[in-house]
Coordinates of C-alpha atoms in Angstrom, one line a residue:
X154 CA 133.4 113.9 1.0
X155 CA 131.1 115.7 3.4
X156 CA 130.0 112.3 4.9
X157 CA 133.6 111.3 5.4
X158 CA 134.4 114.5 7.1
X159 CA 131.4 114.2 9.3
X160 CA 132.4 110.6 10.3
X161 CA 135.9 111.8 11.2
X162 CA 134.5 114.6 13.3
X163 CA 132.2 112.2 15.1
X164 CA 135.1 109.8 15.7
X165 CA 137.2 112.7 17.1
X166 CA 134.3 113.8 19.3
X167 CA 133.7 110.4 20.7
X168 CA 137.4 109.8 21.3
X169 CA 137.7 113.2 23.1
X170 CA 134.6 112.5 25.2
X171 CA 135.9 109.0 26.0
X172 CA 139.2 110.3 27.2
X173 CA 137.6 113.1 29.2
X174 CA 135.1 110.7 30.8
X175 CA 137.9 108.3 31.5
X176 CA 139.6 111.1 33.5
X177 CA 136.5 112.2 35.3
X178 CA 134.9 108.8 36.0
X179 CA 138.3 107.2 36.5
X180 CA 139.2 109.6 39.3
X181 CA 135.7 109.1 40.8
X182 CA 136.8 105.5 41.5
X183 CA 140.5 105.9 41.8
X184 CA 140.5 108.6 44.4
X185 CA 138.6 106.5 46.9
X186 CA 140.9 103.6 46.0
X187 CA 144.0 105.8 46.7
X188 CA 142.6 107.1 50.0
X189 CA 141.2 103.7 51.1
X190 CA 144.4 102.3 52.6
X191 CA 145.1 105.6 54.5
X192 CA 141.5 105.8 55.8
X193 CA 141.5 102.2 56.9
X194 CA 144.8 102.7 58.8
X195 CA 143.8 106.0 60.4
X196 CA 140.1 105.5 61.1
X197 CA 140.2 101.7 61.4
X198 CA 137.9 99.3 59.5
X199 CA 135.0 100.3 61.8
X200 CA 135.3 104.0 61.2
X201 CA 135.6 103.3 57.4
X202 CA 132.5 101.2 57.6
X203 CA 130.6 103.9 59.5
X204 CA 131.4 106.4 56.7
X205 CA 130.1 104.0 54.0
X206 CA 127.1 103.1 56.1
X207 CA 126.1 106.8 56.2
X208 CA 126.8 107.3 52.5
X209 CA 124.7 104.2 51.7
X210 CA 121.7 105.9 53.5
X211 CA 122.3 109.2 51.7
X212 CA 122.5 107.5 48.3
X213 CA 118.9 106.4 48.6
X214 CA 118.1 110.1 48.3
X215 CA 120.7 110.6 45.6
X216 CA 118.8 108.4 43.2
X217 CA 115.7 110.5 43.9
X218 CA 117.5 113.8 43.3
X219 CA 119.1 112.7 40.0
X220 CA 115.8 111.3 38.7
X221 CA 117.4 109.7 35.7
X222 CA 118.4 113.0 34.1
X223 CA 121.8 111.6 33.4
X224 CA 120.1 109.6 30.6
X225 CA 117.0 111.7 29.6
X226 CA 118.7 115.1 29.7
X227 CA 121.7 113.8 27.8
X228 CA 119.4 112.3 25.1
X229 CA 117.3 115.4 24.7
X230 CA 120.3 117.8 24.5
X231 CA 122.1 115.4 22.0
X232 CA 119.1 115.4 19.8
X233 CA 118.8 119.2 19.9
X234 CA 122.5 120.0 19.7
X235 CA 122.1 122.5 16.9
X236 CA 119.2 124.4 18.6
X237 CA 120.6 126.7 21.3
X238 CA 117.2 127.9 22.5
X239 CA 116.0 124.4 23.0
X240 CA 119.2 123.4 24.9
X241 CA 118.8 126.5 27.1
X242 CA 115.2 125.4 27.9
X243 CA 116.2 121.8 28.7
X244 CA 119.0 123.1 30.9
X245 CA 116.7 125.4 32.9
X246 CA 114.0 122.7 33.3
X247 CA 116.5 120.1 34.4
X248 CA 118.2 122.3 37.0
X249 CA 114.9 123.4 38.4
X250 CA 113.6 119.8 38.6
X251 CA 116.7 118.7 40.5
X252 CA 116.6 121.6 42.9
X253 CA 113.0 120.8 43.8
X254 CA 113.9 117.2 44.5
X255 CA 116.9 118.3 46.6
X256 CA 114.6 120.4 48.8
X257 CA 112.0 117.6 49.1
X258 CA 114.7 115.1 50.0
X259 CA 116.1 117.3 52.7
X260 CA 112.6 117.7 54.3
X261 CA 112.5 113.9 54.6
X262 CA 116.2 113.1 55.3
X263 CA 117.0 115.3 58.2
X264 CA 113.9 114.5 60.4
X265 CA 114.9 110.8 60.0
X266 CA 118.4 111.5 61.1
X267 CA 117.2 113.5 64.1
X268 CA 114.7 110.8 65.1
X269 CA 116.9 107.8 64.9
X270 CA 119.4 107.8 67.8
X271 CA 122.2 105.9 66.0
X272 CA 122.1 108.5 63.2
X273 CA 121.7 111.5 65.5
X274 CA 124.9 110.5 67.4
X275 CA 126.8 111.0 64.1
X276 CA 124.8 114.0 62.9
X277 CA 127.7 115.8 61.1
X278 CA 128.6 112.6 59.3
X279 CA 125.0 112.2 57.9
X280 CA 124.6 116.0 57.2
X281 CA 127.8 116.2 55.2
X282 CA 126.9 112.9 53.4
X283 CA 123.6 114.5 52.3
X284 CA 125.4 117.7 51.2
X285 CA 127.7 115.6 49.1
X286 CA 125.0 113.7 47.2
X287 CA 123.0 116.9 46.7
X288 CA 125.9 118.7 45.1
X289 CA 126.6 115.6 43.0
X290 CA 123.0 115.7 41.7
X291 CA 123.4 119.4 40.9
X292 CA 126.7 118.9 39.0
X293 CA 125.6 119.3 35.3
X294 CA 127.6 116.5 33.9
X295 CA 124.6 115.6 31.8
X296 CA 124.9 118.9 29.9
X297 CA 128.5 118.4 28.9
X298 CA 127.7 114.8 27.8
X299 CA 124.7 116.0 25.8
X300 CA 126.7 118.7 23.9
X301 CA 129.6 116.2 23.6
X302 CA 132.1 118.5 25.1
X303 CA 133.5 116.7 28.1
X304 CA 136.9 118.3 28.2
X305 CA 135.7 121.3 30.3
X306 CA 133.9 119.3 32.9
X307 CA 136.9 117.0 33.1
X308 CA 139.2 119.9 34.0
X309 CA 136.8 121.2 36.6
X310 CA 136.2 117.7 38.1
X311 CA 139.9 116.7 38.1
X312 CA 140.9 119.9 39.9
X313 CA 138.3 119.4 42.6
X314 CA 139.3 115.8 43.1
X315 CA 143.0 116.6 43.6
X316 CA 142.1 119.3 46.1
X317 CA 139.9 116.8 48.0
X318 CA 142.6 114.2 47.9
X319 CA 145.1 116.6 49.4
X320 CA 142.5 117.6 52.0
X321 CA 142.1 114.0 53.2
X322 CA 145.8 113.5 53.8
X323 CA 146.0 116.9 55.5
X324 CA 142.9 117.0 57.7
X325 CA 142.2 113.3 58.5
X326 CA 144.6 112.6 61.4
X327 CA 142.8 110.3 63.9
X328 CA 139.7 108.3 64.4
X329 CA 137.7 111.3 65.6
X330 CA 138.1 112.9 62.1
X331 CA 135.8 110.4 60.4
X332 CA 133.0 113.0 59.8
X333 CA 135.5 115.2 57.8
X334 CA 135.7 112.6 55.0
X335 CA 132.2 113.3 53.6
X336 CA 132.7 117.0 54.5
X337 CA 135.7 117.1 52.1
X338 CA 133.7 115.2 49.5
X339 CA 130.9 117.8 49.9
X340 CA 133.1 120.9 49.7
X341 CA 134.8 119.5 46.5
X342 CA 131.5 118.6 44.8
X343 CA 129.9 122.0 45.7
X344 CA 132.8 123.8 44.2
X345 CA 132.6 121.6 41.1
X346 CA 128.9 122.2 40.7
X347 CA 129.0 126.0 41.2
X348 CA 132.0 126.5 38.8
X349 CA 130.4 124.3 36.1
X350 CA 127.2 126.3 36.2
X351 CA 129.2 129.5 35.8
X352 CA 131.2 128.0 33.0
X353 CA 128.1 126.9 31.1
X354 CA 126.5 130.3 31.3
X355 CA 129.7 132.0 30.2
X356 CA 131.0 129.6 27.5
X357 CA 127.6 128.5 26.0
X358 CA 125.8 131.8 26.6
X359 CA 123.0 129.9 28.4
X360 CA 121.0 132.0 30.9
X361 CA 119.0 130.2 33.5
X362 CA 115.3 131.1 33.2
X363 CA 112.7 129.9 35.7
X364 CA 110.6 127.4 33.6
X365 CA 106.9 127.0 33.8
X366 CA 105.5 124.2 36.1
X367 CA 104.1 122.5 33.0
X368 CA 107.7 122.1 31.6
X369 CA 109.0 120.9 34.9
X370 CA 106.2 118.3 35.1
X371 CA 107.0 117.2 31.6
X372 CA 110.6 116.7 32.5
X373 CA 109.5 114.5 35.4
X374 CA 107.1 112.6 33.2
X375 CA 109.6 112.0 30.5
X376 CA 112.2 110.7 33.0
X377 CA 109.7 108.6 35.0
X378 CA 110.8 105.2 33.5
X379 CA 114.5 106.0 33.8
X380 CA 113.9 107.3 37.3
X381 CA 112.3 104.1 38.5
X382 CA 115.0 102.1 36.7
X383 CA 117.8 104.0 38.5
X384 CA 115.9 104.2 41.9
X385 CA 115.0 100.6 42.3
X386 CA 118.6 99.2 42.1
X387 CA 119.1 101.0 45.5
X388 CA 116.8 98.3 46.9
X389 CA 119.6 95.7 46.3
X390 CA 122.7 97.9 45.9
X391 CA 122.6 100.4 48.8
X392 CA 120.5 98.0 50.8
X393 CA 123.2 95.4 50.7
X394 CA 125.4 97.9 52.7
X395 CA 122.6 99.2 54.8
X396 CA 121.2 95.8 55.9
X397 CA 124.8 94.6 56.5
X398 CA 125.3 97.6 58.8
X399 CA 122.1 96.9 60.7
X400 CA 122.6 93.2 61.3
X401 CA 126.4 92.8 61.3
X402 CA 127.7 96.3 62.3
X403 CA 130.3 98.8 60.7
X404 CA 133.2 96.3 60.7
X405 CA 131.3 94.0 58.3
X406 CA 130.4 97.1 56.2
X407 CA 134.0 98.1 56.1
X408 CA 135.2 94.7 54.7
X409 CA 132.3 94.6 52.2
X410 CA 132.9 98.3 51.1
X411 CA 136.6 97.7 50.6
X412 CA 135.8 94.8 48.2
X413 CA 133.0 96.7 46.5
X414 CA 135.3 99.7 45.8
X415 CA 137.8 97.5 44.0
X416 CA 134.9 96.0 41.9
X417 CA 133.7 99.6 41.2
X418 CA 137.0 100.5 39.6
X419 CA 136.5 97.7 37.0
X420 CA 132.9 98.6 36.5
X421 CA 133.8 102.2 36.0
X422 CA 135.4 101.2 32.7
X423 CA 131.9 100.2 31.5
X424 CA 130.4 103.4 32.7
X425 CA 133.0 105.5 30.9
X426 CA 132.5 103.6 27.6
X427 CA 128.7 103.6 27.9
X428 CA 128.5 107.3 28.7
X429 CA 130.9 108.4 26.0
X430 CA 129.1 106.5 23.3
X431 CA 125.5 107.2 24.4
X432 CA 125.1 110.6 22.5
X433 CA 126.8 109.2 19.4
X434 CA 124.6 106.0 19.4
X435 CA 121.5 108.2 19.8
X436 CA 122.3 109.7 16.4
X437 CA 123.9 106.6 14.8
X438 CA 121.8 103.6 15.7
X439 CA 123.4 101.3 13.1
X440 CA 126.6 101.2 15.2
X441 CA 124.8 99.8 18.3
X442 CA 125.4 96.0 17.5
X443 CA 129.1 96.7 17.2
X444 CA 129.0 98.6 20.5
X445 CA 127.4 95.7 22.2
X446 CA 130.2 93.3 21.1
X447 CA 132.8 95.8 22.4
X448 CA 131.1 95.9 25.8
X449 CA 130.8 92.1 26.1
X450 CA 134.4 91.6 25.2
X451 CA 135.5 94.3 27.7
X452 CA 133.3 92.8 30.4
X453 CA 134.8 89.3 30.0
X454 CA 138.4 90.6 30.0
X455 CA 137.9 92.7 33.1
X456 CA 136.1 90.0 35.0
X457 CA 139.0 87.6 34.3
X458 CA 141.6 90.3 35.2
X459 CA 139.9 91.2 38.4
X460 CA 139.5 87.5 39.5
X461 CA 143.2 86.7 38.8
X462 CA 144.7 89.9 40.2
X463 CA 142.5 90.3 43.4
X464 CA 145.1 88.9 45.8
X465 CA 147.7 91.2 44.3
X466 CA 145.5 94.3 44.4
X467 CA 144.4 93.7 48.0
X468 CA 147.9 93.1 49.2
X469 CA 149.1 96.4 47.7
X470 CA 146.1 98.4 49.0
X471 CA 145.6 97.0 52.5
X472 CA 148.7 95.0 53.4
X473 CA 147.8 92.9 56.5
X474 CA 144.7 95.0 57.3
X475 CA 142.9 93.7 54.3
X476 CA 143.1 90.0 55.2
X477 CA 139.9 88.3 53.8
X478 CA 139.0 91.2 51.4
X479 CA 140.5 89.4 48.3
X480 CA 138.1 86.5 48.8
X481 CA 135.1 88.8 48.7
X482 CA 136.6 90.6 45.6
X483 CA 136.7 87.2 43.8
X484 CA 133.1 86.4 44.7
X485 CA 131.9 89.9 43.6
X486 CA 134.0 89.9 40.3
X487 CA 131.4 87.5 38.8
X488 CA 129.1 90.6 38.6
X489 CA 131.4 92.6 36.4
X490 CA 130.3 91.0 33.1
X491 CA 126.7 91.3 34.2
X492 CA 127.2 95.0 34.9
X493 CA 128.6 95.6 31.4
X494 CA 125.6 93.7 29.9
X495 CA 123.2 96.0 31.9
X496 CA 124.9 99.1 30.5
X497 CA 124.9 97.6 27.0
X498 CA 121.4 96.2 26.6
X499 CA 119.5 98.6 29.0
X500 CA 121.0 102.1 28.6
X501 CA 122.4 101.6 25.1
X502 CA 119.8 99.2 23.8
X503 CA 116.3 99.3 25.1
X504 CA 116.4 103.0 26.1
X505 CA 117.7 104.1 22.7
X506 CA 115.0 102.1 21.0
X507 CA 112.4 103.9 23.1
X508 CA 111.6 100.8 25.2
X509 CA 112.2 102.5 28.5
X510 CA 109.3 100.7 30.1
X511 CA 111.0 97.3 29.8
X512 CA 114.1 98.6 31.5
X513 CA 111.8 99.9 34.3
X514 CA 110.0 96.6 34.7
X515 CA 113.3 94.6 34.8
X516 CA 114.8 97.0 37.4
X517 CA 111.6 97.1 39.5
X518 CA 110.9 93.4 39.8
X519 CA 114.5 92.3 40.1
X520 CA 115.3 95.0 42.8
X521 CA 112.2 94.2 44.7
X522 CA 112.8 90.5 44.6
X523 CA 116.4 90.8 45.8
X524 CA 115.6 93.3 48.5
X525 CA 113.1 90.9 50.0
X526 CA 115.6 88.1 49.6
X527 CA 118.2 90.3 51.3
X528 CA 116.0 90.7 54.4
X529 CA 116.4 87.0 54.9
X530 CA 119.9 86.1 53.7
X531 CA 121.9 89.1 55.0
X532 CA 120.9 88.5 58.7
X533 CA 121.5 84.8 58.1
X534 CA 124.7 84.7 56.1
X535 CA 126.2 88.2 56.7
X536 CA 128.6 89.4 54.1
X537 CA 127.9 86.3 51.9
X538 CA 124.3 87.3 51.9
X539 CA 125.2 90.8 50.8
X540 CA 127.3 89.4 48.0
X541 CA 124.5 87.2 46.8
X542 CA 122.1 90.2 46.9
X543 CA 124.4 92.4 44.9
X544 CA 125.8 90.0 42.3
X545 CA 122.6 87.9 41.9
X546 CA 120.5 91.0 41.1
X547 CA 122.9 92.2 38.5
X548 CA 123.1 88.8 36.8
X549 CA 119.3 88.5 36.7
X550 CA 119.0 92.1 35.4
X551 CA 121.6 91.4 32.7
X552 CA 119.9 88.2 31.6
X553 CA 116.4 89.8 31.3
X554 CA 117.9 92.9 29.6
X555 CA 119.4 90.7 26.9
X556 CA 116.2 88.8 26.4
X557 CA 114.0 91.9 26.1
X558 CA 116.5 93.6 23.9
X559 CA 116.5 90.7 21.5
X560 CA 112.8 90.4 21.5
X561 CA 111.6 94.0 21.4
X562 CA 114.5 96.3 20.3
X563 CA 117.0 94.5 18.1
X564 CA 114.9 94.8 15.0
X565 CA 114.1 98.5 15.6
X566 CA 117.7 99.4 15.9

């Protein structure tokens, strides 16, 4: 009887977290999709590309600041859910570790922006982009995922997203307002992060206490493999945008970004499912094979749906300004299934089996290979080279993830 009741509670918790994450993550991708046609019309494809070029540079530092705590902190909190003192300790260690990385990143980021003339000319754009990714790193979504109470963070996040959405339509009026886009992103995310911290301290009675350096070092050490795993994809992911901007200019980045944002909406379904189930799977490993089947089926269906509906979606979003975008969406849709496989066999397979090192090796070698490949194919083939760089890396990572999971983790789980 008790076991049945526990299973029902687990199911309700997973369902609640799934719906809450769907709201949070869904808006993360839907808001840019809603604003995309307006921004392209007001700022032009070049202005839109300039914004995404700046964000692609800032996102290199975002990966450093987040340091994989979205996985390691969630795992630790989920495993200590009934121990308030330990959760408080994990919370303090994680916040401190992120703050130190934000400061270190700022000391590197801003001198680069000031020294490179093309960046310095758009200083406000790059400054607000950095503020946005810093606030994003400090937003304690990992805490809510770990305690499996996503509803509170969903309410906070949704409120900030709608305020930001209203701000874009009110304050972005002509091409000279391009720098206000990351400014609005930053203001919304800072508000989100501050309110979340206050809510956690009030609702969960957690008080931030400065941890010892040893504990912070341990947090870095425990997250090292995941950090490398999440950092190295920037070598092919953000670099696809960054290299395209260097060799082809902001217009090419604008077209590529527009297609990528549509793909991101489909990929977000995988992130939502993966994130919602991760704490549950950490405690119920016998369910993992069924979860993998769910992810593979969802990946195939969304790949087919995206490929078939790409012309229709682009026509609705961009009208005549998006001519050519649908073709790139079709090419990039091939990576949707691969992305679902990465989430399935990496985060919810090898990581849960304690085989983080294989995830790190796959990410490092694949990202390094496609970064070097991108240095040759992006200048030569332009957007096609960027597509090969992005999709090819994900396909290789998915293939190796499946192979290593079957060989080293399937029997353990």
